[in-house]
Each structure stands twice: as structure tokens, then as C-alpha cells.
Amino acid sequence: MSPTKIEQRQATVHALLTEGRRQFARDGYAAVSLAGIVDALGLTKGALYHHFPGKAALFRAVVEQVQEQVAARVVAAAEAAPGSWRQLTAGCEAFLRASADPEVQRIMLIDGPAVLGWDVWRALDDASSGRHLREALQAVIDDGVIAPQPVEPLMHLLSGAMNEAALWLARSDDPRDLDDTVAALHSLLDALRSPANGAT
Amino acid sequence: MSPTKIEQRQATVHALLTEGRRQFARDGYAAVSLAGIVDALGLTKGALYHHFPGKAALFRAVVEQVQEQVAARVVAAAEAAPGSWRQLTAGCEAFLRASADPEVQRIMLIDGPAVLGWDVWRALDDASSGRHLREALQAVIDDGVIAPQPVEPLMHLLSGAMNEAALWLARSDDPRDLDDTVAALHSLLDALRSPANGAT
DNA sequence: CCAGTTGACATACCGAGGGTATGCATTCTA
DNA sequence: TAGAATGCATACCCTCGGTATGTCAACTGG
């Protein structure tokens, strides 16, 4: 019994995404050739262009997949924490740890904005981890843990801080840097807490 | 009297840098062709490859130039402020304003890390604005304005926060966002101040 | 069960663009 | 002033993204 068409399609798309992610992460977007991807899978460019409009579209699909996996780890860590404040800090720390993966870094943080454009990249982030950060910040404000203030500026400051910190930590050889960074991040966040408000 | 060789060289290099910066900023690194740059100057690719080892090298030279200009604005703002703490905040705000330029954004913040690699990009930043941020942070620690702590994690958190905020602000249509961002950044920095320490 | 259609690829080809090898004229230098 | 070095042009190659077209198997309605 030969595989059904829908199965075949799913298998091919999955293979292209997997191999694409491998090579994009290892060599960077610009240095990856479509021929190299399809050759590694025993396919041809015709197959790739049947499923994706072009190289950038394949890369975008890979980015979305990476974003979703990072967001999943963030959500899992946040949900395990009690109270909105602990959920925020736990989510931030989980994001830092998830972004330590070199594949995540190269694809999501370095090549992503340049290849897709910053606006598209931001929109993708807003659909995954960015949204959770925004909701977590709104929650701590609603709970009165930090002073009422516009969420958007704060969200972008924190998002950028964590992205850059993740990239730096990956190059750092001192294991204490992660703890120091988390500590510095916590002290920055602590700044926002309303006076006379403990953990919530 | 014909121009001397050293003059000719300087003029050509300067023209390549200027036109390169224009096109890199307008179209993005990947969409810029070397033929397009040299055609706009009435030159040929031979001239470009005589002065630069390749496309990436020209781009790197442009990035360095942009970095230096941003750093100059940061330094100017910082030097005009009294005391280490005010110098830090003034420098941060100047960086945000300087990074509002679309040319700076596209070249320095978006394409830079992807084209040059994050490590090279970081090294370039450390040679300009990054160094000043580190020194400013060290100064406020030495002056006892903020609690003693590792400078590197803090520097990367702040650097990333400002980079991302600058990109977001450029897309924002609400002029209050800049003020809100600066306010949020100030409140984050305030978190670090040692108790019982006014402006220094 | 079968003719016609759709879909999942493969093959062949094109053009753009980065990089290189080489030629040439002018300026420098001994 | 003759040879060397330099600034730049010309011609060429090759990789690679994208497209047009062909082909065979799987689906679908009668």
C-alpha cells in the first residue's frame, strides 16, 4: 500500500522544514543553497517550490516553528509559577534559557529580522513569546504589583534586553554570567514594583 | 594639474562608502548589487574590488562609519551632562534619538548582525557606543550611585533594550511613545540606584 | 472499474550577481 | 627617465534563486 497523497505532502514539508532548520542554523540564511537542502533529502528544487513560494518563505516557516517552540517553553515555565509576578520572572528566565540554543539564536534572533524584515519579524514574535510577555506585564499591572504605565514600551525594552542577553550568554564561557544576568534582570524588574507589594 | 594618487584613492573610497551607505540603508544588504553601486558613481566593479575585498567588507566599513557617528552623538550628549548618573541617562537618551534614523536602523541594527556575524558586530559596537555604555555604568558604580555588580550583564541588557526600543519607536506613530520609553528606561535604571543616593 | 483530473514531484533552463584574472594608463620613485 | 607600483576597466566564470514545463501516480465521479 503506497502512502496517501496527504501523508506524502506532510512528510515532504516536514522534511524540508527539518533540513532547512538544520542548515539555516548551521550556515546562516545567506550561505544556505536550496540545492543543498533538497540534495540532502534526495529531492529537487521542484519539490521545494511546489510547497513554498521561495527561499524566504521556507525560512519564514522555520522561524515560526522555532518561535512556537520557544513560546511553549516560556508558557510551561510561567504556568508552573504561582502568581502574576512569579509568572513574569519565570517566563523571562525560561526565555533566556530557551534562547541559549544556537539554532534558536541564529534563526530567530540574528537572521530573522534581516531576512523577513523587522516588521514581519516583530509580528511573528507578537504571535508567540511577545504576546505572552505583554499579557504577563499587563497582569502584574492589573494585580497592582507594579505601577500602572504603558505596557508597549516596557515590553519592547524587556524583549530587546533578553534577546541581546541571550546572544551574549551563548558566547560567554563563565557559567556565572547566566545567574548574574538573571539577577540583574530581576533587579531591573524589581524597580517597577509598586512600594509595599510583595510577591503576588 | 591632475589629482595625486592618494587624493584619488581617498575620493573613490569615500564615494563608495557614501553610495554604499545610501543603497544599503534604502534596499537592505541582500537587495543591493555591487553593479548598482559602481554604476551610480560611474565606476566599475574593478574599482570596488581594488579597495575592498568584497561586498561584506564594504558593508563592514559602512557599519563602522555609522557606529562612529552614533557614538559621537552619545558622547556629545553625555559630556554635556553633569555627574556620572546624568551622563548615563543622557547618553542612553541620545542613543535612542540617534538610532531613530532609518539608515542607522537598517544598517547597524538589522543587517549588521546577520551580515557580519554577531561576534564581529558586537566587537564593532564594543569599539564605539558599547564601550561608552560600559564606562558610564562603571562610573556610576564607582561613584556609589548604584550597587556594585557585574557590569557586563547589565550592559548587554541595556544595550539590547535600547536597540529594540529604537526599532519599535521608528515604527510607532504616537509621538508620546518616545517619552514613555525614556520614562520606562529611567525607572528601570532607577531600580539600580543604591538607597539614599541622589543625582551624582 | 475506469476515464479524466488533480497533485506531487523531476528536468531543463534563464538571468542576476558576486567574485576573479588580466589588461592598461597614469603616477610615483630611484 | 625608465621601471615599478597603483588605480581602475574589461571580460569572463560560476553559483544560485527562480520559472516553465513535463511526467507519473493518486484521487474522484460516473
mmCIF file of C-alpha atoms in Angstrom, chain A residues 106 110-111 113-114 118-119 121-122 149-150 152-154 156-165 167-168 171 177 180-181 184-185 187-192, chain B residues 106 110-111 113-114 118-119 121-122 149-150 152-154 156-165 167-168 171 177 180-181 184-185 187-192:
data_model
loop_
_atom_site.group_PDB
_atom_site.id
_atom_site.type_symbol
_atom_site.label_atom_id
_atom_site.label_comp_id
_atom_site.label_asym_id
_atom_site.label_seq_id
_atom_site.Cartn_x
_atom_site.Cartn_y
_atom_site.Cartn_z
ATOM 1 C CA ARG A 106 20.935 32.187 14.521
ATOM 2 C CA ILE A 110 20.139 37.111 14.010
ATOM 3 C CA ASP A 111 18.886 36.193 10.557
ATOM 4 C CA PRO A 113 14.919 40.351 11.295
ATOM 5 C CA ALA A 114 17.291 40.811 8.359
ATOM 6 C CA TRP A 118 11.840 43.842 11.156
ATOM 7 C CA ASP A 119 8.096 44.419 10.921
ATOM 8 C CA TRP A 121 9.690 39.501 12.433
ATOM 9 C CA ARG A 122 8.063 41.580 15.156
ATOM 10 C CA GLN A 149 2.101 52.503 32.928
ATOM 11 C CA PRO A 150 2.073 51.928 29.170
ATOM 12 C CA GLU A 152 4.229 48.562 24.994
ATOM 13 C CA PRO A 153 7.413 50.486 25.768
ATOM 14 C CA LEU A 154 8.171 48.252 28.676
ATOM 15 C CA HIS A 156 9.969 46.219 23.906
ATOM 16 C CA LEU A 157 12.658 47.213 26.360
ATOM 17 C CA LEU A 158 12.460 43.867 28.107
ATOM 18 C CA SER A 159 12.192 41.881 24.897
ATOM 19 C CA GLY A 160 15.271 43.526 23.448
ATOM 20 C CA ALA A 161 17.173 43.171 26.691
ATOM 21 C CA MET A 162 16.546 39.444 26.806
ATOM 22 C CA ASN A 163 17.323 38.874 23.138
ATOM 23 C CA GLU A 164 20.675 40.596 23.407
ATOM 24 C CA ALA A 165 21.467 38.968 26.723
ATOM 25 C CA LEU A 167 23.142 36.143 22.405
ATOM 26 C CA TRP A 168 25.841 37.321 24.757
ATOM 27 C CA ARG A 171 29.287 33.309 23.758
ATOM 28 C CA ASP A 177 27.098 35.032 33.723
ATOM 29 C CA ASP A 180 24.343 37.367 37.063
ATOM 30 C CA THR A 181 22.149 38.258 34.112
ATOM 31 C CA ALA A 184 20.351 41.937 37.003
ATOM 32 C CA LEU A 185 17.109 41.332 35.130
ATOM 33 C CA SER A 187 16.650 43.844 39.943
ATOM 34 C CA LEU A 188 15.553 45.813 36.895
ATOM 35 C CA LEU A 189 12.083 44.325 37.122
ATOM 36 C CA ASP A 190 12.011 44.955 40.839
ATOM 37 C CA ALA A 191 12.357 48.619 40.033
ATOM 38 C CA LEU A 192 8.880 48.564 38.608
ATOM 39 C CA ARG B 106 18.709 49.156 8.757
ATOM 40 C CA ILE B 110 19.047 44.852 11.364
ATOM 41 C CA ASP B 111 21.524 43.848 8.667
ATOM 42 C CA PRO B 113 24.497 41.208 12.910
ATOM 43 C CA ALA B 114 23.242 38.968 10.097
ATOM 44 C CA TRP B 118 27.020 38.574 15.806
ATOM 45 C CA ASP B 119 30.527 38.343 17.230
ATOM 46 C CA TRP B 121 29.076 43.088 15.134
ATOM 47 C CA ARG B 122 29.435 43.019 18.908
ATOM 48 C CA GLN B 149 27.572 44.399 40.486
ATOM 49 C CA PRO B 150 28.986 42.816 37.328
ATOM 50 C CA GLU B 152 28.805 43.092 31.560
ATOM 51 C CA PRO B 153 25.341 41.563 32.090
ATOM 52 C CA LEU B 154 23.869 44.947 32.817
ATOM 53 C CA HIS B 156 24.086 43.814 27.442
ATOM 54 C CA LEU B 157 20.614 44.053 28.926
ATOM 55 C CA LEU B 158 20.572 47.812 28.483
ATOM 56 C CA SER B 159 22.156 47.714 25.056
ATOM 57 C CA GLY B 160 19.609 45.220 23.778
ATOM 58 C CA ALA B 161 16.756 47.096 25.374
ATOM 59 C CA MET B 162 17.700 50.313 23.641
ATOM 60 C CA ASN B 163 18.314 48.678 20.266
ATOM 61 C CA GLU B 164 14.913 47.051 20.254
ATOM 62 C CA ALA B 165 13.195 50.142 21.598
ATOM 63 C CA LEU B 167 13.437 49.924 16.178
ATOM 64 C CA TRP B 168 9.985 49.946 17.684
ATOM 65 C CA ARG B 171 7.557 52.357 13.531
ATOM 66 C CA ASP B 177 5.929 56.612 22.802
ATOM 67 C CA ASP B 180 7.082 56.810 27.576
ATOM 68 C CA THR B 181 10.060 54.705 26.585
ATOM 69 C CA ALA B 184 10.334 53.435 31.428
ATOM 70 C CA LEU B 185 14.076 53.251 30.809
ATOM 71 C CA SER B 187 12.545 53.885 36.000
ATOM 72 C CA LEU B 188 14.415 50.696 35.161
ATOM 73 C CA LEU B 189 17.731 52.419 35.725
ATOM 74 C CA ASP B 190 16.433 53.954 38.923
ATOM 75 C CA ALA B 191 15.987 50.448 40.187
ATOM 76 C CA LEU B 192 19.713 50.077 40.299
#
